[in-house]
PDB file of C-alpha atoms in Angstrom:
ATOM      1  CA  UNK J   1      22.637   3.448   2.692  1.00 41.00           C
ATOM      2  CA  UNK J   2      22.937   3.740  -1.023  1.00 45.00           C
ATOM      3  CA  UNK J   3      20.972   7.195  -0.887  1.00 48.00           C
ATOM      4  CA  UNK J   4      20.982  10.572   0.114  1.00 46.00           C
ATOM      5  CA  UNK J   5      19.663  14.135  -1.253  1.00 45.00           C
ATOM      6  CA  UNK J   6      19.733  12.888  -4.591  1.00 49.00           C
ATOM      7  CA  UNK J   7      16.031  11.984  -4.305  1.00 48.00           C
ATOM      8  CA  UNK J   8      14.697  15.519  -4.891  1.00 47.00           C
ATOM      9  CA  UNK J   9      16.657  15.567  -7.942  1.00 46.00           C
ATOM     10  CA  UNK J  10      14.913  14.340 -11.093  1.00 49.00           C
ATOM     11  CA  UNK J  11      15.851  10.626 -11.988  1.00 51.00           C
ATOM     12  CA  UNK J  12      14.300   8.446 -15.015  1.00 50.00           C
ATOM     13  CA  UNK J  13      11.042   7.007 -13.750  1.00 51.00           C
ATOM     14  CA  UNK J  14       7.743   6.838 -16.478  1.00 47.00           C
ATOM     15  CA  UNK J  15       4.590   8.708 -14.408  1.00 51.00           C
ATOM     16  CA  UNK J  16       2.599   6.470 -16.292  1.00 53.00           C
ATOM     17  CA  UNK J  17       1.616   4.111 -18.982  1.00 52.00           C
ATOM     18  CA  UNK J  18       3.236   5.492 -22.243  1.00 58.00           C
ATOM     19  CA  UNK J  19       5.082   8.261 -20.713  1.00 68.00           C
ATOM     20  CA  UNK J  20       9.052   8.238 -20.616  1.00 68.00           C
ATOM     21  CA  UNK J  21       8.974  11.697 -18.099  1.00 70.00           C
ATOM     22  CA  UNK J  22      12.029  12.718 -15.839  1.00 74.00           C
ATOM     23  CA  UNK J  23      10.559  13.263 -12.556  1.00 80.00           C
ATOM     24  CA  UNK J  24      11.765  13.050  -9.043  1.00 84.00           C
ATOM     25  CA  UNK J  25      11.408   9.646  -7.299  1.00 89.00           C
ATOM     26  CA  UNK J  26       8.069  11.422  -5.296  1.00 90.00           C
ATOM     27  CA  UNK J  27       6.884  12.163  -8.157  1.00 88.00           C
ATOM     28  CA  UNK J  28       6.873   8.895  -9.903  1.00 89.00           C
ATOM     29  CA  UNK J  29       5.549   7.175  -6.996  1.00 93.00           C
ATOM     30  CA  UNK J  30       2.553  10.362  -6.460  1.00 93.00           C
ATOM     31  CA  UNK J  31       1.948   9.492 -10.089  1.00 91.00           C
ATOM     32  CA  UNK J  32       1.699   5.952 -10.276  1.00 91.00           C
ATOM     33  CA  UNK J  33      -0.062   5.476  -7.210  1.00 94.00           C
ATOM     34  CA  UNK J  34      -3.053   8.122  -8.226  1.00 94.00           C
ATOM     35  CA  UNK J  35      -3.336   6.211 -11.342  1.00 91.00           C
ATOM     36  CA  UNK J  36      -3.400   3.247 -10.525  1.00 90.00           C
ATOM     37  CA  UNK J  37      -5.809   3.396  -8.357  1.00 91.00           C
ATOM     38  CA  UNK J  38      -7.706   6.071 -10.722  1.00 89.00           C
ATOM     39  CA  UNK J  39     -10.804   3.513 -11.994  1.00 85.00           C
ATOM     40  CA  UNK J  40     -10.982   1.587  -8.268  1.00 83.00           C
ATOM     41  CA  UNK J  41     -10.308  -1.993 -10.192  1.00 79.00           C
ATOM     42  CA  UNK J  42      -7.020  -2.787  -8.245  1.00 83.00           C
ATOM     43  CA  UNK J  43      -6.379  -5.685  -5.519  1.00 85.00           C
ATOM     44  CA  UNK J  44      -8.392  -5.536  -2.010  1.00 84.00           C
ATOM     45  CA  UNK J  45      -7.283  -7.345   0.891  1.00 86.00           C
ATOM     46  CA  UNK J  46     -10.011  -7.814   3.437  1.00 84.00           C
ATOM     47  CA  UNK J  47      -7.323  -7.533   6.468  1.00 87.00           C
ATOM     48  CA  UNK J  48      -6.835  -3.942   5.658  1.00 89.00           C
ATOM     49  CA  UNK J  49     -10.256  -3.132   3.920  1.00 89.00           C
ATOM     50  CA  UNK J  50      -8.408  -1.348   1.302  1.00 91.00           C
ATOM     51  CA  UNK J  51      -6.180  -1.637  -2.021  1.00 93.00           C
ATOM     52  CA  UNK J  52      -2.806  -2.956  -0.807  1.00 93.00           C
ATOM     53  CA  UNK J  53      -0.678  -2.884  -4.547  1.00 94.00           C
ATOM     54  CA  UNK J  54      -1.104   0.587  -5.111  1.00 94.00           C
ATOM     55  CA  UNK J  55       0.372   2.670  -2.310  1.00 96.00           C
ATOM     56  CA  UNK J  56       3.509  -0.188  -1.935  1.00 97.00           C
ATOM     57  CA  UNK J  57       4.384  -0.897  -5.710  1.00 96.00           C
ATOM     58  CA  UNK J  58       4.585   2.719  -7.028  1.00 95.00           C
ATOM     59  CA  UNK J  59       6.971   3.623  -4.225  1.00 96.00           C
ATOM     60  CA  UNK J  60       8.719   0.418  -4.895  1.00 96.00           C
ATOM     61  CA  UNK J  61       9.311   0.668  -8.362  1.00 93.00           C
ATOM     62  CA  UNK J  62      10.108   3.989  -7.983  1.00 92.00           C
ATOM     63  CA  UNK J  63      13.041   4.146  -5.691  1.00 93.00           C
ATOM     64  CA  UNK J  64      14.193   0.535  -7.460  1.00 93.00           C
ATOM     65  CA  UNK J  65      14.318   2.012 -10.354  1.00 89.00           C
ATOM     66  CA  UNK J  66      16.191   5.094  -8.910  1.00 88.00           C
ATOM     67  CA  UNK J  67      18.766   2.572  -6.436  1.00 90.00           C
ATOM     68  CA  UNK J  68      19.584   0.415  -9.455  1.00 90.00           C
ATOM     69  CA  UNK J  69      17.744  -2.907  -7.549  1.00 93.00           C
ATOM     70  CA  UNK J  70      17.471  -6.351  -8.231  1.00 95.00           C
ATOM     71  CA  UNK J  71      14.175  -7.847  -9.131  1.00 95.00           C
ATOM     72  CA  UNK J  72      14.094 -10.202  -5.818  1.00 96.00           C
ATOM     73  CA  UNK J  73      15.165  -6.989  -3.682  1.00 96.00           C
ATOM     74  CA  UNK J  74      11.795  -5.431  -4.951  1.00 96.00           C
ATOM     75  CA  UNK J  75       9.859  -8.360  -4.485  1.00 96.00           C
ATOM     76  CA  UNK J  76      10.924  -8.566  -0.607  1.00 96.00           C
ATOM     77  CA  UNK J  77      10.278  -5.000  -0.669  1.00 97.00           C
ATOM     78  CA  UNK J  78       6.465  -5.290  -1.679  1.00 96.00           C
ATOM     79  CA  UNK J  79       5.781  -8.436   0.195  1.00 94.00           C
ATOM     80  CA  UNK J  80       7.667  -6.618   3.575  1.00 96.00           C
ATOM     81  CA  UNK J  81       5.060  -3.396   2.525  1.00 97.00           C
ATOM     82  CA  UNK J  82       1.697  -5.503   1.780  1.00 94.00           C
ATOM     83  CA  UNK J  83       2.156  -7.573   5.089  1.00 93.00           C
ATOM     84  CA  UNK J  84       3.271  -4.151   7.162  1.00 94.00           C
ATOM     85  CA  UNK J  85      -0.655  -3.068   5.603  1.00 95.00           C
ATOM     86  CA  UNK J  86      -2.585  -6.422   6.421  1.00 92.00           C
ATOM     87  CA  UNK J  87      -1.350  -6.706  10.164  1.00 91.00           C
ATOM     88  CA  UNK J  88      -1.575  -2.975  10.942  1.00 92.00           C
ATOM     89  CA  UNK J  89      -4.970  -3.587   9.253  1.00 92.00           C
ATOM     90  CA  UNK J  90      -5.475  -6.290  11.417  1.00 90.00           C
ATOM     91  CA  UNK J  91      -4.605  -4.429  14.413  1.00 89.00           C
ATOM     92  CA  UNK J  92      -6.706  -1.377  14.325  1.00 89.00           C
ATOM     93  CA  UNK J  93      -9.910  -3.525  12.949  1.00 88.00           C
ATOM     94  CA  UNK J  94     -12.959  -1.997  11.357  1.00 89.00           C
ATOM     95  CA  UNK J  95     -13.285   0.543  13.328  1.00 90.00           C
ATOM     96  CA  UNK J  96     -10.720   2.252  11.487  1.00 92.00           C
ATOM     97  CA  UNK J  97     -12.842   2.350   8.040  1.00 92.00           C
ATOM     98  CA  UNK J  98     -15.919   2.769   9.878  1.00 90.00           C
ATOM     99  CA  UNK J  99     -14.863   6.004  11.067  1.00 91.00           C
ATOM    100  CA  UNK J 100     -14.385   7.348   7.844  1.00 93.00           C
ATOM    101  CA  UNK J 101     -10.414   6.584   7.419  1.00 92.00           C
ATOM    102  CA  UNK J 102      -9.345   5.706   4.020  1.00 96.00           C
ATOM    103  CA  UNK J 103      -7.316   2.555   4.791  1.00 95.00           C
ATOM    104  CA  UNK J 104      -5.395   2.375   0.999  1.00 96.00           C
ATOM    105  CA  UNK J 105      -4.266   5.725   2.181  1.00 96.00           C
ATOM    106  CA  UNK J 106      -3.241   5.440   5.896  1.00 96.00           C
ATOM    107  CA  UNK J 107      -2.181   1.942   5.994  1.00 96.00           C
ATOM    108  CA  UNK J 108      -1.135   2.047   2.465  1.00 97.00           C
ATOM    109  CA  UNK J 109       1.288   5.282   3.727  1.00 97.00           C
ATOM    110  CA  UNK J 110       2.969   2.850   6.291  1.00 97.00           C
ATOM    111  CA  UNK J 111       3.140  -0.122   3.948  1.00 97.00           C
ATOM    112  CA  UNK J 112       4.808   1.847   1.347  1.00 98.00           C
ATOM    113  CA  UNK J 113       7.363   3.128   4.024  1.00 97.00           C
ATOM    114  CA  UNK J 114       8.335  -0.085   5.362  1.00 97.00           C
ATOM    115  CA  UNK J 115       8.770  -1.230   1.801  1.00 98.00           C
ATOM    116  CA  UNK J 116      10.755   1.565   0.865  1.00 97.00           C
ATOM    117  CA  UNK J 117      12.892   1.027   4.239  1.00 97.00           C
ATOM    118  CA  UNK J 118      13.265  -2.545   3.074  1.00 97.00           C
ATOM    119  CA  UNK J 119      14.586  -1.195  -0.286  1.00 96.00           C
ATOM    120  CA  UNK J 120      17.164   1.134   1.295  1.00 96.00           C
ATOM    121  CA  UNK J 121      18.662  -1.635   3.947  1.00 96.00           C
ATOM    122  CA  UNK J 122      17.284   0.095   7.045  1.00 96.00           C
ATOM    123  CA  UNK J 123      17.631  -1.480  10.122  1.00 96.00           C
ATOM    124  CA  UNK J 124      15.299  -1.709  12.636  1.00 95.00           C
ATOM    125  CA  UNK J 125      16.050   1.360  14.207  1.00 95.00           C
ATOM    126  CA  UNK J 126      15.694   3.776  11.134  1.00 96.00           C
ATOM    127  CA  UNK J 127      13.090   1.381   9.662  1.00 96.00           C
ATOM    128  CA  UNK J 128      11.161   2.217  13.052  1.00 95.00           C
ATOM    129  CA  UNK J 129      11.861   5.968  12.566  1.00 96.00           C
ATOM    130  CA  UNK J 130      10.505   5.434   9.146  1.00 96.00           C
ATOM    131  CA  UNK J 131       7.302   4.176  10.029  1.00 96.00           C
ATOM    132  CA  UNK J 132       6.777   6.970  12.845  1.00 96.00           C
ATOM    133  CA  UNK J 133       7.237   9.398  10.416  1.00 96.00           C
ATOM    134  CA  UNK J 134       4.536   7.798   8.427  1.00 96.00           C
ATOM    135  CA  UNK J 135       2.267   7.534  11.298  1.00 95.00           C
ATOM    136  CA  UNK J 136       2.135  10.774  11.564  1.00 95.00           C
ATOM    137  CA  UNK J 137       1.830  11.441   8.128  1.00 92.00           C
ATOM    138  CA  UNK J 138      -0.933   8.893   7.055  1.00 93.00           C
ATOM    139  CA  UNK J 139      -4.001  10.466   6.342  1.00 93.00           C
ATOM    140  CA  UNK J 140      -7.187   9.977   4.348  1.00 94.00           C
ATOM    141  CA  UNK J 141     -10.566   9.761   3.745  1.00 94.00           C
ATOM    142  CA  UNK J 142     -13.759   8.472   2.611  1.00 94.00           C
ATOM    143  CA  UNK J 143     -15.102  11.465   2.194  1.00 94.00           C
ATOM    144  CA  UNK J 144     -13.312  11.915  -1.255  1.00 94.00           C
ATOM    145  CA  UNK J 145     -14.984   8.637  -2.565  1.00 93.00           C
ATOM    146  CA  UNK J 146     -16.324   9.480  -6.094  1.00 91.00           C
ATOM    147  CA  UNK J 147     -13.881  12.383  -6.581  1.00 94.00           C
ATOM    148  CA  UNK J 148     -10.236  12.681  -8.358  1.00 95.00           C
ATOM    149  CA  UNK J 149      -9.322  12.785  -4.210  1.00 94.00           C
ATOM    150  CA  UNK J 150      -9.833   9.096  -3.577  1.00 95.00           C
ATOM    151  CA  UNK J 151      -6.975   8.433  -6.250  1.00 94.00           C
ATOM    152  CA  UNK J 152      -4.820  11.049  -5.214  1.00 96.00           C
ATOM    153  CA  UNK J 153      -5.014   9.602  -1.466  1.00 95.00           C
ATOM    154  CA  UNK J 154      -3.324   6.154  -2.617  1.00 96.00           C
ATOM    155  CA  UNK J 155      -0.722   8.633  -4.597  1.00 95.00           C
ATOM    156  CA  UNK J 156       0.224  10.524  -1.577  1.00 96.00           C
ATOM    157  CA  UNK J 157      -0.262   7.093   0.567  1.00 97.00           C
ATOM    158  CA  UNK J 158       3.390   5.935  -2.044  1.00 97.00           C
ATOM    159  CA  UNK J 159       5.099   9.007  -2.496  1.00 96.00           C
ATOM    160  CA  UNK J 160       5.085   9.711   1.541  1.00 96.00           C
ATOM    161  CA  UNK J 161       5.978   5.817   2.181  1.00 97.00           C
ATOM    162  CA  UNK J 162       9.167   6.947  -0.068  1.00 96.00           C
ATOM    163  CA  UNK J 163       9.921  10.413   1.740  1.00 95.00           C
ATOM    164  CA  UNK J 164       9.526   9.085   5.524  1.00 96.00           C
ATOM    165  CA  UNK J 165      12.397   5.975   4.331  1.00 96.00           C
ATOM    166  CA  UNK J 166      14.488   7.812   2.886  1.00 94.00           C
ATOM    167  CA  UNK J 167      14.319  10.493   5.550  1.00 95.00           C
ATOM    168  CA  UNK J 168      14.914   7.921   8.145  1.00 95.00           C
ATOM    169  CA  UNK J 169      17.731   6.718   6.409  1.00 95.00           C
ATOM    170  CA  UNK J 170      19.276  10.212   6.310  1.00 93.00           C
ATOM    171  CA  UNK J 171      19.307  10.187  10.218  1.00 94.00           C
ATOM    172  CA  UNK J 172      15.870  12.024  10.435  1.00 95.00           C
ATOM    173  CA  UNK J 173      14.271  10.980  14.120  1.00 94.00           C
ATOM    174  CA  UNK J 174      10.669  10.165  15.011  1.00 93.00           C
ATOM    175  CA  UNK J 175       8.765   8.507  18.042  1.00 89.00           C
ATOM    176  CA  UNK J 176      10.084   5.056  18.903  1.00 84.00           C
ATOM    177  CA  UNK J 177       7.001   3.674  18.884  1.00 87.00           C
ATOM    178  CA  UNK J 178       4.678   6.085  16.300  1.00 90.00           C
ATOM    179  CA  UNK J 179       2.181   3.098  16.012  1.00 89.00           C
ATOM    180  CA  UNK J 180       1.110   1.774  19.814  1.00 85.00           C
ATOM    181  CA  UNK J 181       1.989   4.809  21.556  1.00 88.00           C
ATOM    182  CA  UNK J 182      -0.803   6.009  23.900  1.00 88.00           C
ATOM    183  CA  UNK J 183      -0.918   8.664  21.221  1.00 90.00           C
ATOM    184  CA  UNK J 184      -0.291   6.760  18.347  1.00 91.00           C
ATOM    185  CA  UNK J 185      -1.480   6.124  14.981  1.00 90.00           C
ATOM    186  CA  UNK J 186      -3.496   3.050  16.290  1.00 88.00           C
ATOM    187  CA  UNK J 187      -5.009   4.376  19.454  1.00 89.00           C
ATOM    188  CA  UNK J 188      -5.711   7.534  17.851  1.00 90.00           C
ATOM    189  CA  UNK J 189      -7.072   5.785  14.448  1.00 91.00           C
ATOM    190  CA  UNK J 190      -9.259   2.935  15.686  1.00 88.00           C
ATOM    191  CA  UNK J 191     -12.038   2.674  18.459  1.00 84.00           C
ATOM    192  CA  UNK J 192     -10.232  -0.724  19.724  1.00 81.00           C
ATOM    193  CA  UNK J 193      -7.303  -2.362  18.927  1.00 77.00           C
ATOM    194  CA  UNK J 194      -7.245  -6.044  18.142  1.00 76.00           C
ATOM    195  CA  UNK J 195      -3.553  -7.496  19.196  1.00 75.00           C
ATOM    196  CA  UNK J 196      -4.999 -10.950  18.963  1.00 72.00           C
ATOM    197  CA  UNK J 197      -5.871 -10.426  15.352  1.00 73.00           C
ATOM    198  CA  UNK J 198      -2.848  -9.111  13.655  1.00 70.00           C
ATOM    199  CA  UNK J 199      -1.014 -12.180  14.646  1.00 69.00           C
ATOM    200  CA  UNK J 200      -2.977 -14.435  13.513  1.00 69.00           C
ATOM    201  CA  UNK J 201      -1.449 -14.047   9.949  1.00 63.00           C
ATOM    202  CA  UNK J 202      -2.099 -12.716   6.643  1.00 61.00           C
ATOM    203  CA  UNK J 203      -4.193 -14.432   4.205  1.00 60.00           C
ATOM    204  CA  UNK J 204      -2.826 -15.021   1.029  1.00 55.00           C
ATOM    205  CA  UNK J 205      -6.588 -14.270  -0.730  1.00 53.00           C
ATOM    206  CA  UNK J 206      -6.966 -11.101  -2.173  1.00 56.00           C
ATOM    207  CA  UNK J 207      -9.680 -10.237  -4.249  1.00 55.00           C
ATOM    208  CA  UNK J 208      -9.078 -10.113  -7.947  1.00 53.00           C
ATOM    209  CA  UNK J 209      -8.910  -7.020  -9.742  1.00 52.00           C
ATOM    210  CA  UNK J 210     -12.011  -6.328 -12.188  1.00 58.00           C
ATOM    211  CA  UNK J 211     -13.498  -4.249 -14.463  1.00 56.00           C
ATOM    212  CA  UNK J 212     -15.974  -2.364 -11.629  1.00 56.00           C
ATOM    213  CA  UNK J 213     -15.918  -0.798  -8.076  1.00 60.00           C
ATOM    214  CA  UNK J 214     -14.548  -4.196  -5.796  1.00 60.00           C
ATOM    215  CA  UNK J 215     -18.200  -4.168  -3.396  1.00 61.00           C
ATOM    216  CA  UNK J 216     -19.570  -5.760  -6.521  1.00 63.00           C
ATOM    217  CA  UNK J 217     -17.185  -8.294  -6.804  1.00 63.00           C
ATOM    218  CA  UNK J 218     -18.885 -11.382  -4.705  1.00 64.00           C
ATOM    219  CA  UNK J 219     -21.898 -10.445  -6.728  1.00 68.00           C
ATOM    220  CA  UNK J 220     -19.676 -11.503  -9.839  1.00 63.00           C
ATOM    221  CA  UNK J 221     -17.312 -14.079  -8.217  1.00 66.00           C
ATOM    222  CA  UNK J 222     -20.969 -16.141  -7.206  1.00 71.00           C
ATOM    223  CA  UNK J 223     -21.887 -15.493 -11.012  1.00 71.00           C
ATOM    224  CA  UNK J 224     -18.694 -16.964 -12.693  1.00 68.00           C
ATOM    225  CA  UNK J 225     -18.279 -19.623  -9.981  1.00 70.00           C
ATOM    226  CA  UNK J 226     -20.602 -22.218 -12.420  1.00 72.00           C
ATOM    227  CA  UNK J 227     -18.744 -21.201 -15.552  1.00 65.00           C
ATOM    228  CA  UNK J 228     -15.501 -21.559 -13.583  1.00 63.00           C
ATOM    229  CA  UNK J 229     -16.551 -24.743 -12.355  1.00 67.00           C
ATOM    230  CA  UNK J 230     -17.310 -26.218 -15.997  1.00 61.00           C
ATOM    231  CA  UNK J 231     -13.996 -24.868 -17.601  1.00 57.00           C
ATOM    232  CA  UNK J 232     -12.258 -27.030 -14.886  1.00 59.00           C
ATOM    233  CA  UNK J 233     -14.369 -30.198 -15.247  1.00 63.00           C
ATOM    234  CA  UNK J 234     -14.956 -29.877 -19.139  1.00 55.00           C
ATOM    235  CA  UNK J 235     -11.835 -28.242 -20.530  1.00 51.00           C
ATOM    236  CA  UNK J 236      -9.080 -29.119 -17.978  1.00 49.00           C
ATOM    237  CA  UNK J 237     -10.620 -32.721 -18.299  1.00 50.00           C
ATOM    238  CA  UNK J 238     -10.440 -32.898 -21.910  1.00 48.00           C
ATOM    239  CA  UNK J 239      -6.803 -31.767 -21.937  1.00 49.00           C
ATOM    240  CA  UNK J 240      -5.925 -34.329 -19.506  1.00 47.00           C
TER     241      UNK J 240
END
């Protein structure tokens, strides 16, 4: 794998809008995922009930910017990351929110490690390795709602999707199966897990980012839905 101990070292990645700092590739990923999700107007994806850009892309752009990768290898990277949230999501079904889990953080600590294993070329046997190390790393919750530790859960959620990779990839061993073992991050995470569910594949519909917490956002999709609909029939009409 093009990687190895270099990634505690300090490597050009910006923290954050208007910043040019040297940090490690951690780092950048700690610090783009807590800000990101710092004012709560990112993307939400029902299947996970959570924010499923902002644990994924920080790690991704992170280590891609560290490895030197292409633009369609990050791409396949998030996508591989987002869907790795929405069918473990799927899978461990409200239950896991109800009981107080912060999903952005849990799942969003397993998406961004299967992304980041996607970035370094795992295969499936260190990208499983990856994702048990995650398992047993993913952790937070709603108790830190309204606090500067809601943010910093969807930091650590990216920067440990990039450690438990790249660990993996250095030859780093974990559970075979971290995620369905009888004590598991699913069993132990969820009052009932919903097999049927996760396969039923991931909706493309996420909700879009806005200016305010995202439970207000059907109250503001129903309100813009007339004005939507007369752009479409007045102005796309008159443009032809």
């Amino acid at each position: 794998y093009r990687f190895g101990p270099r990634w505690l070292g300090r490597t050009r990645c910006p923290t954050g809008p208007g910043t040019a700092l040297s940090v490690s590739v951690r780092q950048a990923a700690l610090a783009n995922g807590a800000a990101g999700h710092a004012h709560d107007y990112d993307d939400v994806h029902d299947a996970m009930i959570g924010h499923p850009t902002v644990p994924v892309a920080p790690a991704v752009l992170a280590l891609a910017e560290h490895l030197g990768s292409s633009g369609a290898d990050v791409i396949a990277a998030y996508c591989a990351g987002v869907d790795t949230e929405c069918i473990l999501g799927r899978y461990a079904g409200p239950g896991h929110y109800a009981r107080g889990w912060h999903a952005t953080a849990t799942l969003g600590s397993l998406g961004a490690a299967a992304a980041s294993a996607r970035l370094l070329g795992l295969d499936v046997e260190h990208t499983a390795a990856a994702l048990g190390i995650a398992a047993t790393q993913a952790a937070g919750l709603k108790s830190q709602f309204g606090t500067m530790g809601k943010p910093y859960n969807a930091g650590i959620a990216a920067s440990n999707g990039v450690e438990c990779a790249t660990l993996a990839a250095l030859g780093f061993t974990s559970c075979d199966d971290g995620l369905l073992d009888r004590q598991g991050f699913l069993p132990t995470h969820s009052d009932a897990i919903d097999e049927a569910a996760a396969f039923l594949g991931v909706p493309a519909r996420t909700l879009p980012g806005m200016p305010h917490d995202v439970m207000l956002n059907p109250g503001w999709e129903a309100a813009a839905e007339p004005l939507v609909g007369w752009y479409r029939g007045e102005f796309l009409s008159a443009e032809g």
